[in-house]
């Protein structure tokens, strides 16, 4: 099996081996093998939902991953499911990859609703580089068969194609026609025949099966796109029981508690202002029965995160027992901030009321009332360009890390993950693939940062979704909300909760931001949002 002393380029400084004869030199070459890559994506999980990011939820396995790896204080996604996944999978900004809005076809370049062939997936690039490629979980970047995982570079796939799935059955959650909220095994619909089926568990078990099938001489790339803790609120009774009574104090106190934990961990500054959504009721204003109903929702949500952590523990144990952990790169992040909407009551969802919150018949969500805790201390939620929508916890563990448990500043974006992983695995990104000229990667490898170098991202980060815009220039961040389209400006070094708009005092910066954004939009096929475009979708974004 794979030994602990693995020599590969890009992760560690080359070991100087004093070879006295050719046999010693040959043995050194034979131990050289590229690392396995495991990319884990949580769904709708907030910035502070992990113990190592300040949470009250029990996450010992992700805490272990952080202790043995590296965390970044600032890492960004695209604020919502499909665009974030498009960037993660292709290393492109979402519009460039074809997912400028969602997995819906607007009939416009950049808004086709599936990954275009010019934007290669991680699976295509890693398979081209000699890897076995596997995926479990949520796809959400192309509903038609030519755009499914097996057609985009994955050797094996078990999961679902739409934005959500039940944790206990294969009944559709979304209204058709057609709804693809079913499970698939490869390209075929999968029918559940297990009495104790729970989706998060099954996704992990399938991942193990895929890994076991890997030829001994090949490394593997595994993309684990978990559904948890995305709506609907479904959890196993034993997991829910662990959190009984834990949230009785309510969201106002728990937001403050998490903020204090985050400051103790060194992930927040003492002088930040804790974000408070003034549109939400105070906990003390609720009647006793309302508190009981809301408390159960958070207990179920916490149970879903807890179960996700248990499954990551199974993964770590499996890799360790098979002597693969020390040659495996593991990355963990979320696709956006915590969910702000009551999804089960939206027009495009099926209305099921067949059981209490937590069971298969429930379609409940925990909404922004509890999402303000999950995102504490940051401003706003999923689908927003503010930090609460776009910031994610980020953990990476890789072999022979010189100094574990560190928290680095970061300031990176999901488009940076592909160049970083390719840098680690020493794989070149193809300029052409199947006779097609590929889109060049806009991201930057942050491997030097992880290796302790004084490294900062050179290029700004840009964002657009549903007409909302953002630009990050180092510590400065500009935000513009549709339809007002007026730039706000925040200094994230001193005000990451975006409470003090300094745009009026920096007109030159605003002019620079506007020019950067316009150039980026032109390069990536971003079209100015309009009411007409909004009519093309059933999705409705709630207020920030």
PDB file of N, CA and C in Angstrom, residues 144-240:
ATOM      1  N   UNK A 144     -29.810  18.107 -18.841  1.00  0.00           N
ATOM      2  CA  UNK A 144     -29.929  17.210 -19.991  1.00  0.00           C
ATOM      3  C   UNK A 144     -28.752  16.232 -20.029  1.00  0.00           C
ATOM      4  N   UNK A 145     -29.008  15.036 -20.519  1.00  0.00           N
ATOM      5  CA  UNK A 145     -28.041  13.943 -20.425  1.00  0.00           C
ATOM      6  C   UNK A 145     -26.651  14.267 -20.987  1.00  0.00           C
ATOM      7  N   UNK A 146     -26.529  15.000 -22.106  1.00  0.00           N
ATOM      8  CA  UNK A 146     -25.179  15.313 -22.600  1.00  0.00           C
ATOM      9  C   UNK A 146     -24.329  16.106 -21.609  1.00  0.00           C
ATOM     10  N   UNK A 147     -24.969  16.682 -20.593  1.00  0.00           N
ATOM     11  CA  UNK A 147     -24.255  17.540 -19.651  1.00  0.00           C
ATOM     12  C   UNK A 147     -24.137  16.921 -18.265  1.00  0.00           C
ATOM     13  N   UNK A 148     -24.432  15.627 -18.141  1.00  0.00           N
ATOM     14  CA  UNK A 148     -24.363  14.944 -16.856  1.00  0.00           C
ATOM     15  C   UNK A 148     -22.916  14.577 -16.499  1.00  0.00           C
ATOM     16  N   UNK A 149     -22.672  14.173 -15.235  1.00  0.00           N
ATOM     17  CA  UNK A 149     -21.298  13.898 -14.776  1.00  0.00           C
ATOM     18  C   UNK A 149     -20.503  12.913 -15.627  1.00  0.00           C
ATOM     19  N   UNK A 150     -21.106  11.782 -16.012  1.00  0.00           N
ATOM     20  CA  UNK A 150     -20.349  10.798 -16.793  1.00  0.00           C
ATOM     21  C   UNK A 150     -19.976  11.329 -18.163  1.00  0.00           C
ATOM     22  N   UNK A 151     -20.718  12.304 -18.633  1.00  0.00           N
ATOM     23  CA  UNK A 151     -20.417  12.916 -19.931  1.00  0.00           C
ATOM     24  C   UNK A 151     -19.435  14.082 -19.780  1.00  0.00           C
ATOM     25  N   UNK A 152     -19.106  14.444 -18.534  1.00  0.00           N
ATOM     26  CA  UNK A 152     -18.177  15.544 -18.283  1.00  0.00           C
ATOM     27  C   UNK A 152     -16.972  15.104 -17.459  1.00  0.00           C
ATOM     28  N   UNK A 153     -16.517  13.867 -17.695  1.00  0.00           N
ATOM     29  CA  UNK A 153     -15.219  13.462 -17.176  1.00  0.00           C
ATOM     30  C   UNK A 153     -15.208  12.524 -15.994  1.00  0.00           C
ATOM     31  N   UNK A 154     -16.349  12.262 -15.385  1.00  0.00           N
ATOM     32  CA  UNK A 154     -16.363  11.370 -14.223  1.00  0.00           C
ATOM     33  C   UNK A 154     -16.506   9.909 -14.660  1.00  0.00           C
ATOM     34  N   UNK A 155     -15.708   9.039 -14.063  1.00  0.00           N
ATOM     35  CA  UNK A 155     -15.796   7.607 -14.343  1.00  0.00           C
ATOM     36  C   UNK A 155     -17.019   6.994 -13.669  1.00  0.00           C
ATOM     37  N   UNK A 156     -17.360   7.493 -12.485  1.00  0.00           N
ATOM     38  CA  UNK A 156     -18.499   6.973 -11.730  1.00  0.00           C
ATOM     39  C   UNK A 156     -19.258   8.135 -11.101  1.00  0.00           C
ATOM     40  N   UNK A 157     -20.587   7.971 -10.972  1.00  0.00           N
ATOM     41  CA  UNK A 157     -21.426   9.003 -10.357  1.00  0.00           C
ATOM     42  C   UNK A 157     -22.576   8.354  -9.611  1.00  0.00           C
ATOM     43  N   UNK A 158     -22.826   8.835  -8.400  1.00  0.00           N
ATOM     44  CA  UNK A 158     -24.045   8.498  -7.677  1.00  0.00           C
ATOM     45  C   UNK A 158     -24.536   9.770  -7.013  1.00  0.00           C
ATOM     46  N   UNK A 159     -25.757  10.189  -7.355  1.00  0.00           N
ATOM     47  CA  UNK A 159     -26.272  11.427  -6.771  1.00  0.00           C
ATOM     48  C   UNK A 159     -27.517  11.885  -7.481  1.00  0.00           C
ATOM     49  N   UNK A 160     -27.703  13.211  -7.520  1.00  0.00           N
ATOM     50  CA  UNK A 160     -28.894  13.774  -8.141  1.00  0.00           C
ATOM     51  C   UNK A 160     -28.521  14.992  -8.960  1.00  0.00           C
ATOM     52  N   UNK A 161     -29.403  15.364  -9.875  1.00  0.00           N
ATOM     53  CA  UNK A 161     -29.081  16.380 -10.871  1.00  0.00           C
ATOM     54  C   UNK A 161     -29.607  17.765 -10.540  1.00  0.00           C
ATOM     55  N   UNK A 162     -30.726  17.844  -9.821  1.00  0.00           N
ATOM     56  CA  UNK A 162     -31.360  19.120  -9.512  1.00  0.00           C
ATOM     57  C   UNK A 162     -30.749  19.777  -8.284  1.00  0.00           C
ATOM     58  N   UNK A 163     -31.418  20.847  -7.814  1.00  0.00           N
ATOM     59  CA  UNK A 163     -30.889  21.622  -6.698  1.00  0.00           C
ATOM     60  C   UNK A 163     -31.145  21.048  -5.331  1.00  0.00           C
ATOM     61  N   UNK A 164     -32.011  20.031  -5.221  1.00  0.00           N
ATOM     62  CA  UNK A 164     -32.297  19.464  -3.909  1.00  0.00           C
ATOM     63  C   UNK A 164     -32.850  18.065  -4.037  1.00  0.00           C
ATOM     64  N   UNK A 165     -32.777  17.312  -2.957  1.00  0.00           N
ATOM     65  CA  UNK A 165     -33.306  15.950  -2.945  1.00  0.00           C
ATOM     66  C   UNK A 165     -33.704  15.592  -1.528  1.00  0.00           C
ATOM     67  N   UNK A 166     -34.708  14.741  -1.400  1.00  0.00           N
ATOM     68  CA  UNK A 166     -35.092  14.223  -0.091  1.00  0.00           C
ATOM     69  C   UNK A 166     -33.951  13.385   0.462  1.00  0.00           C
ATOM     70  N   UNK A 167     -33.835  13.371   1.777  1.00  0.00           N
ATOM     71  CA  UNK A 167     -32.805  12.564   2.425  1.00  0.00           C
ATOM     72  C   UNK A 167     -33.276  11.136   2.687  1.00  0.00           C
ATOM     73  N   UNK A 168     -34.582  10.899   2.585  1.00  0.00           N
ATOM     74  CA  UNK A 168     -35.144   9.601   2.947  1.00  0.00           C
ATOM     75  C   UNK A 168     -35.798   8.841   1.798  1.00  0.00           C
ATOM     76  N   UNK A 169     -36.136   9.514   0.688  1.00  0.00           N
ATOM     77  CA  UNK A 169     -36.818   8.841  -0.414  1.00  0.00           C
ATOM     78  C   UNK A 169     -36.478   9.530  -1.728  1.00  0.00           C
ATOM     79  N   UNK A 170     -37.076   9.053  -2.835  1.00  0.00           N
ATOM     80  CA  UNK A 170     -36.809   9.654  -4.143  1.00  0.00           C
ATOM     81  C   UNK A 170     -38.017  10.405  -4.684  1.00  0.00           C
ATOM     82  N   UNK A 171     -38.950  10.780  -3.820  1.00  0.00           N
ATOM     83  CA  UNK A 171     -40.079  11.582  -4.275  1.00  0.00           C
ATOM     84  C   UNK A 171     -39.584  12.968  -4.678  1.00  0.00           C
ATOM     85  N   UNK A 172     -40.121  13.526  -5.754  1.00  0.00           N
ATOM     86  CA  UNK A 172     -39.634  14.837  -6.217  1.00  0.00           C
ATOM     87  C   UNK A 172     -39.950  15.959  -5.235  1.00  0.00           C
ATOM     88  N   UNK A 173     -39.040  16.897  -5.133  1.00  0.00           N
ATOM     89  CA  UNK A 173     -39.239  18.085  -4.308  1.00  0.00           C
ATOM     90  C   UNK A 173     -39.656  19.284  -5.150  1.00  0.00           C
ATOM     91  N   UNK A 174     -39.334  19.242  -6.443  1.00  0.00           N
ATOM     92  CA  UNK A 174     -39.567  20.375  -7.323  1.00  0.00           C
ATOM     93  C   UNK A 174     -40.646  20.036  -8.340  1.00  0.00           C
ATOM     94  N   UNK A 175     -41.437  21.034  -8.697  1.00  0.00           N
ATOM     95  CA  UNK A 175     -42.487  20.833  -9.687  1.00  0.00           C
ATOM     96  C   UNK A 175     -41.894  20.780 -11.091  1.00  0.00           C
ATOM     97  N   UNK A 176     -42.469  19.931 -11.951  1.00  0.00           N
ATOM     98  CA  UNK A 176     -42.002  19.787 -13.330  1.00  0.00           C
ATOM     99  C   UNK A 176     -42.711  20.759 -14.234  1.00  0.00           C
ATOM    100  N   UNK A 177     -42.759  20.436 -15.529  1.00  0.00           N
ATOM    101  CA  UNK A 177     -42.029  19.287 -16.084  1.00  0.00           C
ATOM    102  C   UNK A 177     -40.675  19.698 -16.640  1.00  0.00           C
ATOM    103  N   UNK A 178     -39.633  18.818 -16.634  1.00  0.00           N
ATOM    104  CA  UNK A 178     -39.647  17.620 -15.805  1.00  0.00           C
ATOM    105  C   UNK A 178     -38.871  17.897 -14.545  1.00  0.00           C
ATOM    106  N   UNK A 179     -39.100  17.166 -13.504  1.00  0.00           N
ATOM    107  CA  UNK A 179     -38.272  17.280 -12.312  1.00  0.00           C
ATOM    108  C   UNK A 179     -37.226  16.178 -12.343  1.00  0.00           C
ATOM    109  N   UNK A 180     -35.997  16.545 -12.135  1.00  0.00           N
ATOM    110  CA  UNK A 180     -34.919  15.549 -12.089  1.00  0.00           C
ATOM    111  C   UNK A 180     -34.448  15.337 -10.663  1.00  0.00           C
ATOM    112  N   UNK A 181     -35.287  15.648  -9.687  1.00  0.00           N
ATOM    113  CA  UNK A 181     -34.909  15.486  -8.280  1.00  0.00           C
ATOM    114  C   UNK A 181     -35.036  14.033  -7.853  1.00  0.00           C
ATOM    115  N   UNK A 182     -34.400  13.153  -8.607  1.00  0.00           N
ATOM    116  CA  UNK A 182     -34.308  11.742  -8.289  1.00  0.00           C
ATOM    117  C   UNK A 182     -32.839  11.381  -8.152  1.00  0.00           C
ATOM    118  N   UNK A 183     -32.571  10.238  -7.560  1.00  0.00           N
ATOM    119  CA  UNK A 183     -31.198   9.762  -7.474  1.00  0.00           C
ATOM    120  C   UNK A 183     -30.824   9.008  -8.744  1.00  0.00           C
ATOM    121  N   UNK A 184     -29.555   9.149  -9.116  1.00  0.00           N
ATOM    122  CA  UNK A 184     -29.034   8.465 -10.295  1.00  0.00           C
ATOM    123  C   UNK A 184     -27.803   7.657  -9.909  1.00  0.00           C
ATOM    124  N   UNK A 185     -27.693   6.492 -10.521  1.00  0.00           N
ATOM    125  CA  UNK A 185     -26.515   5.647 -10.436  1.00  0.00           C
ATOM    126  C   UNK A 185     -25.933   5.630 -11.843  1.00  0.00           C
ATOM    127  N   UNK A 186     -24.851   6.369 -12.051  1.00  0.00           N
ATOM    128  CA  UNK A 186     -24.387   6.580 -13.417  1.00  0.00           C
ATOM    129  C   UNK A 186     -25.409   7.399 -14.163  1.00  0.00           C
ATOM    130  N   UNK A 187     -25.873   6.882 -15.296  1.00  0.00           N
ATOM    131  CA  UNK A 187     -26.885   7.587 -16.091  1.00  0.00           C
ATOM    132  C   UNK A 187     -28.297   7.045 -15.879  1.00  0.00           C
ATOM    133  N   UNK A 188     -28.481   6.141 -14.908  1.00  0.00           N
ATOM    134  CA  UNK A 188     -29.778   5.493 -14.711  1.00  0.00           C
ATOM    135  C   UNK A 188     -30.404   5.910 -13.381  1.00  0.00           C
ATOM    136  N   UNK A 189     -31.733   6.037 -13.376  1.00  0.00           N
ATOM    137  CA  UNK A 189     -32.460   6.361 -12.153  1.00  0.00           C
ATOM    138  C   UNK A 189     -32.247   5.244 -11.133  1.00  0.00           C
ATOM    139  N   UNK A 190     -32.007   5.639  -9.873  1.00  0.00           N
ATOM    140  CA  UNK A 190     -31.772   4.677  -8.803  1.00  0.00           C
ATOM    141  C   UNK A 190     -32.995   4.623  -7.901  1.00  0.00           C
ATOM    142  N   UNK A 191     -33.500   3.436  -7.658  1.00  0.00           N
ATOM    143  CA  UNK A 191     -34.647   3.235  -6.779  1.00  0.00           C
ATOM    144  C   UNK A 191     -34.173   2.703  -5.431  1.00  0.00           C
ATOM    145  N   UNK A 192     -34.547   3.385  -4.376  1.00  0.00           N
ATOM    146  CA  UNK A 192     -34.105   3.021  -3.027  1.00  0.00           C
ATOM    147  C   UNK A 192     -34.799   1.751  -2.568  1.00  0.00           C
ATOM    148  N   UNK A 193     -34.010   0.820  -2.027  1.00  0.00           N
ATOM    149  CA  UNK A 193     -34.603  -0.392  -1.468  1.00  0.00           C
ATOM    150  C   UNK A 193     -34.054  -0.682  -0.070  1.00  0.00           C
ATOM    151  N   UNK A 194     -33.537   0.353   0.599  1.00  0.00           N
ATOM    152  CA  UNK A 194     -33.017   0.198   1.952  1.00  0.00           C
ATOM    153  C   UNK A 194     -33.987   0.815   2.961  1.00  0.00           C
ATOM    154  N   UNK A 195     -34.237   0.117   4.050  1.00  0.00           N
ATOM    155  CA  UNK A 195     -35.133   0.648   5.080  1.00  0.00           C
ATOM    156  C   UNK A 195     -34.483   1.778   5.870  1.00  0.00           C
ATOM    157  N   UNK A 196     -33.180   1.705   6.058  1.00  0.00           N
ATOM    158  CA  UNK A 196     -32.476   2.708   6.854  1.00  0.00           C
ATOM    159  C   UNK A 196     -31.750   3.722   5.986  1.00  0.00           C
ATOM    160  N   UNK A 197     -32.246   3.952   4.764  1.00  0.00           N
ATOM    161  CA  UNK A 197     -31.590   4.867   3.833  1.00  0.00           C
ATOM    162  C   UNK A 197     -31.575   6.295   4.385  1.00  0.00           C
ATOM    163  N   UNK A 198     -30.418   6.924   4.342  1.00  0.00           N
ATOM    164  CA  UNK A 198     -30.275   8.352   4.626  1.00  0.00           C
ATOM    165  C   UNK A 198     -29.226   8.873   3.657  1.00  0.00           C
ATOM    166  N   UNK A 199     -29.555   9.885   2.895  1.00  0.00           N
ATOM    167  CA  UNK A 199     -28.764  10.293   1.739  1.00  0.00           C
ATOM    168  C   UNK A 199     -27.313  10.595   2.076  1.00  0.00           C
ATOM    169  N   UNK A 200     -27.068  11.346   3.134  1.00  0.00           N
ATOM    170  CA  UNK A 200     -25.692  11.706   3.475  1.00  0.00           C
ATOM    171  C   UNK A 200     -24.845  10.462   3.700  1.00  0.00           C
ATOM    172  N   UNK A 201     -25.415   9.480   4.413  1.00  0.00           N
ATOM    173  CA  UNK A 201     -24.701   8.216   4.642  1.00  0.00           C
ATOM    174  C   UNK A 201     -24.428   7.482   3.331  1.00  0.00           C
ATOM    175  N   UNK A 202     -25.442   7.432   2.467  1.00  0.00           N
ATOM    176  CA  UNK A 202     -25.318   6.678   1.218  1.00  0.00           C
ATOM    177  C   UNK A 202     -24.269   7.287   0.294  1.00  0.00           C
ATOM    178  N   UNK A 203     -24.199   8.613   0.254  1.00  0.00           N
ATOM    179  CA  UNK A 203     -23.204   9.264  -0.592  1.00  0.00           C
ATOM    180  C   UNK A 203     -21.789   8.876  -0.167  1.00  0.00           C
ATOM    181  N   UNK A 204     -21.586   8.756   1.134  1.00  0.00           N
ATOM    182  CA  UNK A 204     -20.271   8.358   1.633  1.00  0.00           C
ATOM    183  C   UNK A 204     -19.969   6.904   1.304  1.00  0.00           C
ATOM    184  N   UNK A 205     -20.945   6.025   1.503  1.00  0.00           N
ATOM    185  CA  UNK A 205     -20.738   4.616   1.203  1.00  0.00           C
ATOM    186  C   UNK A 205     -20.403   4.406  -0.273  1.00  0.00           C
ATOM    187  N   UNK A 206     -21.092   5.135  -1.140  1.00  0.00           N
ATOM    188  CA  UNK A 206     -20.800   5.012  -2.569  1.00  0.00           C
ATOM    189  C   UNK A 206     -19.393   5.511  -2.880  1.00  0.00           C
ATOM    190  N   UNK A 207     -18.967   6.551  -2.200  1.00  0.00           N
ATOM    191  CA  UNK A 207     -17.605   7.046  -2.402  1.00  0.00           C
ATOM    192  C   UNK A 207     -16.578   5.966  -2.070  1.00  0.00           C
ATOM    193  N   UNK A 208     -16.816   5.228  -0.972  1.00  0.00           N
ATOM    194  CA  UNK A 208     -15.907   4.149  -0.605  1.00  0.00           C
ATOM    195  C   UNK A 208     -15.851   3.087  -1.706  1.00  0.00           C
ATOM    196  N   UNK A 209     -17.022   2.738  -2.243  1.00  0.00           N
ATOM    197  CA  UNK A 209     -17.072   1.738  -3.312  1.00  0.00           C
ATOM    198  C   UNK A 209     -16.256   2.199  -4.524  1.00  0.00           C
ATOM    199  N   UNK A 210     -16.374   3.472  -4.856  1.00  0.00           N
ATOM    200  CA  UNK A 210     -15.629   3.993  -6.004  1.00  0.00           C
ATOM    201  C   UNK A 210     -14.127   3.931  -5.747  1.00  0.00           C
ATOM    202  N   UNK A 211     -13.715   4.376  -4.557  1.00  0.00           N
ATOM    203  CA  UNK A 211     -12.293   4.386  -4.236  1.00  0.00           C
ATOM    204  C   UNK A 211     -11.712   2.971  -4.314  1.00  0.00           C
ATOM    205  N   UNK A 212     -12.459   2.004  -3.801  1.00  0.00           N
ATOM    206  CA  UNK A 212     -11.991   0.615  -3.793  1.00  0.00           C
ATOM    207  C   UNK A 212     -11.744   0.085  -5.201  1.00  0.00           C
ATOM    208  N   UNK A 213     -12.457   0.648  -6.177  1.00  0.00           N
ATOM    209  CA  UNK A 213     -12.317   0.168  -7.549  1.00  0.00           C
ATOM    210  C   UNK A 213     -11.130   0.778  -8.279  1.00  0.00           C
ATOM    211  N   UNK A 214     -10.428   1.711  -7.643  1.00  0.00           N
ATOM    212  CA  UNK A 214      -9.309   2.390  -8.297  1.00  0.00           C
ATOM    213  C   UNK A 214      -8.148   1.435  -8.538  1.00  0.00           C
ATOM    214  N   UNK A 215      -7.644   1.355  -9.758  1.00  0.00           N
ATOM    215  CA  UNK A 215      -6.451   0.527 -10.012  1.00  0.00           C
ATOM    216  C   UNK A 215      -5.299   0.964  -9.108  1.00  0.00           C
ATOM    217  N   UNK A 216      -4.525   0.017  -8.617  1.00  0.00           N
ATOM    218  CA  UNK A 216      -3.495   0.299  -7.618  1.00  0.00           C
ATOM    219  C   UNK A 216      -2.478   1.326  -8.104  1.00  0.00           C
ATOM    220  N   UNK A 217      -2.217   1.337  -9.398  1.00  0.00           N
ATOM    221  CA  UNK A 217      -1.180   2.236  -9.913  1.00  0.00           C
ATOM    222  C   UNK A 217      -1.684   3.662 -10.149  1.00  0.00           C
ATOM    223  N   UNK A 218      -3.011   3.886  -9.974  1.00  0.00           N
ATOM    224  CA  UNK A 218      -3.576   5.202 -10.287  1.00  0.00           C
ATOM    225  C   UNK A 218      -4.010   5.953  -9.030  1.00  0.00           C
ATOM    226  N   UNK A 219      -3.824   7.273  -9.007  1.00  0.00           N
ATOM    227  CA  UNK A 219      -4.431   8.087  -7.952  1.00  0.00           C
ATOM    228  C   UNK A 219      -5.891   8.352  -8.317  1.00  0.00           C
ATOM    229  N   UNK A 220      -6.666   8.885  -7.375  1.00  0.00           N
ATOM    230  CA  UNK A 220      -8.064   9.195  -7.666  1.00  0.00           C
ATOM    231  C   UNK A 220      -8.405  10.638  -7.315  1.00  0.00           C
ATOM    232  N   UNK A 221      -9.374  11.176  -8.041  1.00  0.00           N
ATOM    233  CA  UNK A 221     -10.000  12.462  -7.730  1.00  0.00           C
ATOM    234  C   UNK A 221     -11.445  12.172  -7.350  1.00  0.00           C
ATOM    235  N   UNK A 222     -11.852  12.586  -6.151  1.00  0.00           N
ATOM    236  CA  UNK A 222     -13.201  12.337  -5.648  1.00  0.00           C
ATOM    237  C   UNK A 222     -13.858  13.664  -5.296  1.00  0.00           C
ATOM    238  N   UNK A 223     -14.998  13.929  -5.925  1.00  0.00           N
ATOM    239  CA  UNK A 223     -15.799  15.125  -5.642  1.00  0.00           C
ATOM    240  C   UNK A 223     -17.023  14.684  -4.852  1.00  0.00           C
ATOM    241  N   UNK A 224     -17.084  15.076  -3.576  1.00  0.00           N
ATOM    242  CA  UNK A 224     -18.195  14.708  -2.698  1.00  0.00           C
ATOM    243  C   UNK A 224     -19.067  15.940  -2.474  1.00  0.00           C
ATOM    244  N   UNK A 225     -20.122  16.045  -3.267  1.00  0.00           N
ATOM    245  CA  UNK A 225     -21.001  17.220  -3.224  1.00  0.00           C
ATOM    246  C   UNK A 225     -22.220  16.898  -2.366  1.00  0.00           C
ATOM    247  N   UNK A 226     -22.029  16.937  -1.056  1.00  0.00           N
ATOM    248  CA  UNK A 226     -23.111  16.583  -0.134  1.00  0.00           C
ATOM    249  C   UNK A 226     -24.302  17.532  -0.267  1.00  0.00           C
ATOM    250  N   UNK A 227     -25.495  16.994  -0.022  1.00  0.00           N
ATOM    251  CA  UNK A 227     -26.712  17.805   0.012  1.00  0.00           C
ATOM    252  C   UNK A 227     -26.830  18.559   1.332  1.00  0.00           C
ATOM    253  N   UNK A 228     -26.319  17.977   2.393  1.00  0.00           N
ATOM    254  CA  UNK A 228     -26.448  18.551   3.731  1.00  0.00           C
ATOM    255  C   UNK A 228     -25.656  19.843   3.860  1.00  0.00           C
ATOM    256  N   UNK A 229     -26.207  20.800   4.647  1.00  0.00           N
ATOM    257  CA  UNK A 229     -27.500  20.798   5.333  1.00  0.00           C
ATOM    258  C   UNK A 229     -28.608  21.549   4.572  1.00  0.00           C
ATOM    259  N   UNK A 230     -28.607  21.434   3.261  1.00  0.00           N
ATOM    260  CA  UNK A 230     -29.614  22.072   2.410  1.00  0.00           C
ATOM    261  C   UNK A 230     -31.024  21.593   2.767  1.00  0.00           C
ATOM    262  N   UNK A 231     -31.996  22.475   2.588  1.00  0.00           N
ATOM    263  CA  UNK A 231     -33.400  22.130   2.718  1.00  0.00           C
ATOM    264  C   UNK A 231     -33.713  20.895   1.876  1.00  0.00           C
ATOM    265  N   UNK A 232     -34.681  20.054   2.274  1.00  0.00           N
ATOM    266  CA  UNK A 232     -35.557  20.164   3.452  1.00  0.00           C
ATOM    267  C   UNK A 232     -34.900  19.653   4.732  1.00  0.00           C
ATOM    268  N   UNK A 233     -35.438  20.106   5.870  1.00  0.00           N
ATOM    269  CA  UNK A 233     -34.909  19.714   7.165  1.00  0.00           C
ATOM    270  C   UNK A 233     -35.264  18.254   7.448  1.00  0.00           C
ATOM    271  N   UNK A 234     -34.345  17.373   7.119  1.00  0.00           N
ATOM    272  CA  UNK A 234     -34.502  15.929   7.315  1.00  0.00           C
ATOM    273  C   UNK A 234     -33.303  15.419   8.099  1.00  0.00           C
ATOM    274  N   UNK A 235     -33.540  14.775   9.219  1.00  0.00           N
ATOM    275  CA  UNK A 235     -32.431  14.212   9.998  1.00  0.00           C
ATOM    276  C   UNK A 235     -32.879  12.954  10.719  1.00  0.00           C
ATOM    277  N   UNK A 236     -31.898  12.155  11.099  1.00  0.00           N
ATOM    278  CA  UNK A 236     -32.179  10.922  11.819  1.00  0.00           C
ATOM    279  C   UNK A 236     -32.520  11.233  13.280  1.00  0.00           C
ATOM    280  N   UNK A 237     -33.502  10.531  13.859  1.00  0.00           N
ATOM    281  CA  UNK A 237     -33.947  10.820  15.227  1.00  0.00           C
ATOM    282  C   UNK A 237     -32.814  10.856  16.253  1.00  0.00           C
ATOM    283  N   UNK A 238     -31.871   9.926  16.156  1.00  0.00           N
ATOM    284  CA  UNK A 238     -30.776   9.893  17.127  1.00  0.00           C
ATOM    285  C   UNK A 238     -29.911  11.142  17.045  1.00  0.00           C
ATOM    286  N   UNK A 239     -29.732  11.659  15.832  1.00  0.00           N
ATOM    287  CA  UNK A 239     -28.939  12.881  15.674  1.00  0.00           C
ATOM    288  C   UNK A 239     -29.692  14.101  16.203  1.00  0.00           C
ATOM    289  N   UNK A 240     -30.995  14.135  15.972  1.00  0.00           N
ATOM    290  CA  UNK A 240     -31.810  15.249  16.477  1.00  0.00           C
ATOM    291  C   UNK A 240     -31.793  15.272  17.995  1.00  0.00           C
TER     292      UNK A 240
END
